[in-house]
Tab-separated table of C-alpha atoms in Angstrom:
chain	number	residue	atom	x	y	z
A	1	MET	CA	22.311	40.948	3.892
A	2	ALA	CA	22.749	41.550	0.130
A	3	GLY	CA	25.024	38.879	-0.937
A	4	VAL	CA	28.205	37.039	-0.702
A	5	VAL	CA	30.767	36.859	-3.403
A	6	ALA	CA	33.525	34.229	-3.136
A	7	ALA	CA	36.274	34.083	-5.593
A	8	GLY	CA	40.139	33.530	-6.192
A	9	HIS	CA	41.200	36.938	-6.530
A	10	GLU	CA	40.344	39.957	-4.345
A	11	LYS	CA	39.695	42.155	-7.842
A	12	THR	CA	37.537	39.125	-8.807
A	13	ALA	CA	35.259	39.456	-5.530
A	14	GLU	CA	35.523	43.183	-5.559
A	15	ALA	CA	34.001	43.441	-9.002
A	16	GLY	CA	30.929	41.329	-7.546
A	17	GLN	CA	30.491	43.114	-4.941
A	18	VAL	CA	30.445	46.573	-6.458
A	19	ILE	CA	27.590	45.672	-9.002
A	20	LEU	CA	25.804	44.442	-6.298
A	21	GLN	CA	25.532	47.567	-4.156
A	22	ALA	CA	25.332	49.140	-7.343
A	23	GLY	CA	21.578	47.595	-7.599
A	24	GLY	CA	22.483	44.372	-9.804
A	25	ASN	CA	21.454	41.224	-8.745
A	26	ALA	CA	23.420	37.993	-8.057
A	27	PHE	CA	23.579	37.099	-11.705
A	28	ASP	CA	24.795	40.539	-12.325
A	29	GLY	CA	27.861	40.134	-9.989
A	30	ALA	CA	28.584	36.774	-11.338
A	31	VAL	CA	29.186	38.063	-14.848
A	32	ALA	CA	30.883	40.934	-13.493
A	33	ALA	CA	33.371	38.585	-11.429
A	34	LEU	CA	33.640	36.712	-14.260
A	35	PHE	CA	35.053	39.559	-16.793
A	36	MET	CA	37.129	40.896	-13.318
A	37	ALA	CA	38.654	37.425	-13.640
A	38	CYS	CA	39.654	37.592	-16.883
A	39	ALA	CA	41.523	40.727	-16.288
A	40	ALA	CA	43.110	39.873	-13.074
A	41	GLU	CA	43.602	36.128	-13.318
A	42	PRO	CA	44.063	35.725	-16.969
A	43	THR	CA	46.354	32.852	-16.883
A	44	LEU	CA	43.415	31.147	-15.228
A	45	THR	CA	40.559	31.902	-17.435
A	46	SER	CA	39.976	34.412	-20.374
A	47	LEU	CA	37.279	35.647	-23.328
A	48	GLY	CA	39.196	32.312	-25.128
A	49	GLY	CA	38.136	29.646	-22.337
A	50	GLY	CA	34.852	28.324	-21.357
A	51	GLY	CA	33.030	27.017	-18.229
A	52	LEU	CA	29.651	26.361	-16.386
A	53	LEU	CA	26.998	28.209	-14.284
A	54	LEU	CA	24.350	26.486	-12.006
A	55	ALA	CA	21.758	29.641	-11.407
A	56	HIS	CA	19.532	29.178	-8.704
A	57	LYS	CA	16.781	31.681	-9.144
A	58	SER	CA	14.503	32.532	-6.109
A	59	ASP	CA	10.638	32.181	-6.399
A	60	GLY	CA	9.437	32.281	-2.814
A	61	SER	CA	8.963	28.911	-2.470
A	62	ALA	CA	11.434	26.605	-0.935
A	63	GLN	CA	12.340	24.889	-4.776
A	64	GLY	CA	13.172	28.184	-6.785
A	65	GLU	CA	14.430	27.060	-10.357
A	66	ASN	CA	17.902	25.573	-10.904
A	67	THR	CA	19.279	26.179	-14.786
A	68	LEU	CA	22.530	24.932	-15.886
A	69	PHE	CA	24.042	27.221	-18.287
A	70	ASP	CA	26.999	24.572	-20.114
A	71	PHE	CA	29.198	27.240	-21.918
A	72	PHE	CA	32.381	24.931	-22.594
A	73	THR	CA	34.538	25.002	-25.563
A	74	GLN	CA	33.998	23.268	-28.419
A	75	THR	CA	36.327	21.372	-30.748
A	76	PRO	CA	36.684	21.962	-34.181
A	77	GLY	CA	34.202	20.730	-36.534
A	78	SER	CA	37.254	19.183	-38.763
A	79	ARG	CA	40.841	18.598	-39.443
A	80	ALA	CA	40.952	17.788	-43.187
A	81	HIS	CA	41.982	21.232	-44.523
A	82	CYS	CA	44.775	21.552	-42.196
A	83	PRO	CA	47.919	19.671	-43.409
A	84	GLN	CA	50.625	21.444	-41.338
A	85	PRO	CA	48.970	22.159	-37.991
A	86	ASP	CA	50.703	24.403	-35.463
A	87	PHE	CA	50.508	21.684	-32.571
A	88	TYR	CA	53.521	21.087	-30.142
A	89	PRO	CA	54.327	19.922	-26.874
A	90	ILE	CA	55.587	22.001	-23.574
A	91	GLU	CA	55.868	21.131	-20.168
A	92	ALA	CA	54.390	22.401	-17.026
A	93	ASN	CA	56.375	21.783	-13.800
A	94	PHE	CA	54.016	21.498	-10.384
A	95	GLY	CA	56.671	20.596	-8.395
A	96	ASP	CA	55.864	17.098	-7.644
A	97	THR	CA	55.094	16.325	-11.260
A	98	VAL	CA	55.776	17.632	-14.841
A	99	GLN	CA	52.867	17.433	-16.942
A	100	GLU	CA	52.698	17.581	-20.651
A	101	PHE	CA	50.305	19.736	-22.249
A	102	HIS	CA	50.054	20.806	-26.295
A	103	VAL	CA	49.600	24.533	-27.239
A	104	GLY	CA	49.578	25.921	-30.694
A	105	LYS	CA	46.735	27.159	-32.954
A	106	ALA	CA	45.927	23.815	-34.076
A	107	SER	CA	45.019	23.331	-29.934
A	108	MET	CA	42.431	26.055	-29.964
A	109	ALA	CA	38.582	25.467	-29.550
A	110	VAL	CA	35.917	27.766	-29.665
A	111	PRO	CA	35.999	29.899	-27.072
A	112	GLY	CA	32.430	29.351	-24.859
A	113	LEU	CA	32.638	31.798	-21.937
A	114	LEU	CA	31.969	34.976	-23.919
A	115	ALA	CA	28.697	33.460	-24.909
A	116	GLY	CA	27.812	31.970	-21.763
A	117	ALA	CA	28.364	35.414	-19.663
A	118	LEU	CA	26.339	37.502	-22.429
A	119	THR	CA	23.420	34.698	-22.514
A	120	VAL	CA	23.261	34.507	-18.570
A	121	HIS	CA	23.253	38.358	-18.714
A	122	LYS	CA	20.429	38.863	-20.848
A	123	LYS	CA	18.542	36.216	-19.562
A	124	LEU	CA	18.613	36.794	-15.865
A	125	GLY	CA	20.895	39.964	-15.160
A	126	ARG	CA	19.234	43.192	-14.571
A	127	LEU	CA	21.847	46.087	-14.822
A	128	PRO	CA	22.821	47.437	-18.375
A	129	LEU	CA	26.045	45.515	-19.875
A	130	LYS	CA	28.180	48.235	-19.951
A	131	VAL	CA	27.660	49.173	-15.886
A	132	VAL	CA	28.496	45.011	-15.110
A	133	ALA	CA	31.549	45.011	-17.433
A	134	GLU	CA	33.077	48.651	-16.256
A	135	PRO	CA	35.048	47.324	-13.142
A	136	ALA	CA	36.974	44.901	-15.249
A	137	ILE	CA	37.426	47.454	-17.825
A	138	ALA	CA	38.686	49.861	-15.259
A	139	CYS	CA	41.222	47.009	-13.657
A	140	ALA	CA	42.482	46.041	-17.437
A	141	ARG	CA	43.505	49.803	-17.981
A	142	SER	CA	45.273	50.021	-14.628
A	143	HIS	CA	48.672	48.768	-13.634
A	144	LEU	CA	47.233	45.960	-11.436
A	145	LYS	CA	50.008	44.434	-9.120
A	146	ILE	CA	50.503	40.835	-9.014
A	147	THR	CA	50.004	38.694	-5.836
A	148	PRO	CA	52.112	35.731	-5.393
A	149	PHE	CA	49.842	33.438	-6.550
A	150	GLN	CA	49.531	34.810	-9.832
A	151	SER	CA	53.062	34.620	-10.087
A	152	TYR	CA	53.645	31.399	-9.202
A	153	CYS	CA	50.573	30.612	-12.122
A	154	TYR	CA	52.834	32.558	-14.435
A	155	GLU	CA	55.696	30.334	-13.689
A	156	LEU	CA	53.853	27.241	-14.128
A	157	LEU	CA	53.292	28.671	-17.422
A	158	ASP	CA	56.212	30.012	-18.675
A	159	ALA	CA	55.999	28.050	-21.583
A	160	ILE	CA	52.862	29.198	-22.559
A	161	LEU	CA	53.313	32.773	-21.844
A	162	MET	CA	56.918	33.209	-23.656
A	163	ALA	CA	55.600	31.382	-26.538
A	164	THR	CA	54.693	34.114	-29.032
A	165	ASP	CA	54.995	37.723	-29.335
A	166	GLY	CA	51.456	38.858	-28.676
A	167	ALA	CA	51.577	36.537	-25.024
A	168	ARG	CA	55.080	37.982	-24.371
A	169	GLN	CA	53.716	41.745	-24.761
A	170	MET	CA	51.435	41.211	-22.078
A	171	PHE	CA	53.720	38.889	-19.927
A	172	ALA	CA	56.916	39.933	-20.572
A	173	PRO	CA	56.699	43.375	-21.638
A	174	LYS	CA	60.334	44.595	-20.701
A	175	GLY	CA	61.951	40.940	-21.951
A	176	LYS	CA	61.781	39.107	-18.676
A	177	ARG	CA	58.279	37.547	-17.579
A	178	ILE	CA	56.674	39.694	-14.966
A	179	ALA	CA	56.292	38.491	-11.271
A	180	ALA	CA	55.061	39.121	-7.826
A	181	GLY	CA	55.672	42.675	-6.992
A	182	ASP	CA	55.559	43.983	-11.028
A	183	THR	CA	51.977	45.243	-12.614
A	184	LEU	CA	50.135	43.562	-15.246
A	185	HIS	CA	48.674	45.810	-17.561
A	186	LEU	CA	46.177	44.632	-20.378
A	187	PRO	CA	44.674	47.947	-22.110
A	188	GLN	CA	43.847	46.015	-25.764
A	189	PHE	CA	41.660	43.669	-23.195
A	190	ALA	CA	40.233	46.749	-22.080
A	191	ASP	CA	39.223	48.575	-25.198
A	192	THR	CA	38.271	45.044	-26.354
A	193	LEU	CA	35.746	44.245	-23.229
A	194	GLU	CA	34.767	48.027	-23.539
A	195	TYR	CA	33.528	47.748	-27.236
A	196	LEU	CA	31.403	44.477	-26.871
A	197	ALA	CA	29.624	45.726	-23.808
A	198	GLY	CA	28.648	48.948	-25.711
A	199	LEU	CA	27.315	46.475	-28.213
A	200	GLY	CA	24.982	45.009	-25.625
A	201	ASP	CA	24.512	41.435	-25.212
A	202	GLU	CA	23.268	40.295	-28.569
A	203	GLY	CA	25.107	42.741	-30.643
A	204	ALA	CA	28.542	41.458	-28.601
A	205	LEU	CA	27.720	37.895	-29.503
A	206	ARG	CA	27.419	38.623	-33.355
A	207	ALA	CA	30.606	40.568	-33.231
A	208	PHE	CA	32.642	37.919	-31.564
A	209	TYR	CA	30.852	34.699	-33.248
A	210	GLU	CA	30.266	35.937	-36.915
A	211	GLY	CA	32.008	39.515	-37.059
A	212	GLU	CA	35.493	40.496	-36.707
A	213	PHE	CA	36.461	38.847	-33.905
A	214	ALA	CA	35.862	35.222	-35.234
A	215	GLN	CA	37.110	36.218	-38.799
A	216	GLN	CA	40.414	37.063	-37.338
A	217	VAL	CA	40.760	33.705	-35.391
A	218	VAL	CA	39.735	31.932	-38.681
A	219	ARG	CA	42.486	34.097	-40.727
A	220	ASP	CA	45.376	33.046	-38.410
A	221	CYS	CA	44.366	29.667	-37.874
A	222	GLU	CA	44.095	29.799	-42.067
A	223	ALA	CA	47.727	31.395	-42.135
A	224	GLU	CA	49.319	29.534	-39.300
A	225	GLY	CA	48.376	26.056	-38.685
A	226	GLY	CA	45.099	26.216	-37.164
A	227	TYR	CA	41.732	24.283	-37.519
A	228	LEU	CA	38.701	26.713	-36.576
A	229	THR	CA	36.447	27.916	-39.459
A	230	LEU	CA	33.683	30.455	-39.518
A	231	GLU	CA	31.311	27.674	-39.195
A	232	ASP	CA	32.721	26.259	-35.841
A	233	PHE	CA	32.178	29.644	-34.280
A	234	GLN	CA	28.707	30.284	-36.023
A	235	ASN	CA	27.739	26.667	-34.671
């Protein structure tokens, strides 16, 4: 057996399988699946999020080597420079309970997920980053049919998905929020991931955390009530 991939979406598991079959190791497969989750399950994870990865690298013994990669999000260093924060409550209805969350530019933390994926790939992966990212890029360019579970996630997060023009372009392109049986199309995410993958691990890190991506987020925060600064991204 070459390996087993377990995931929350068929496409996410399939991405890991494709990369294993292409000669990648477990870490290539995990990063490919993580990128695919951003394309197929975007309300559950994204390049704007964060996470953890526990890696076990076999050395032929019973012990092996265990490494925990912590790439969780990091809160802004200061709130002093934002007198009118974009920060407001929404309610998510889970059926048996309604929970309050806060959204807006001032709710944003520094994303850790891309840094984690690139670090894992650089240290432990085998295949080129462009190969590992290709399944997710192809999926985002296609029209992915929405599953009932994904539709349920959209329903739970309706107040967030319908809150901004950018979110509505993705999740309500025809004015009504997409649901099971409809399709999800994320061409801008495909272009972004393709561009980053073409830069390689270190180049993508610089572009996202020091270059045009970080700078655009900071400009948006400065103009629209967010806290993030370039120093936050660089740290």
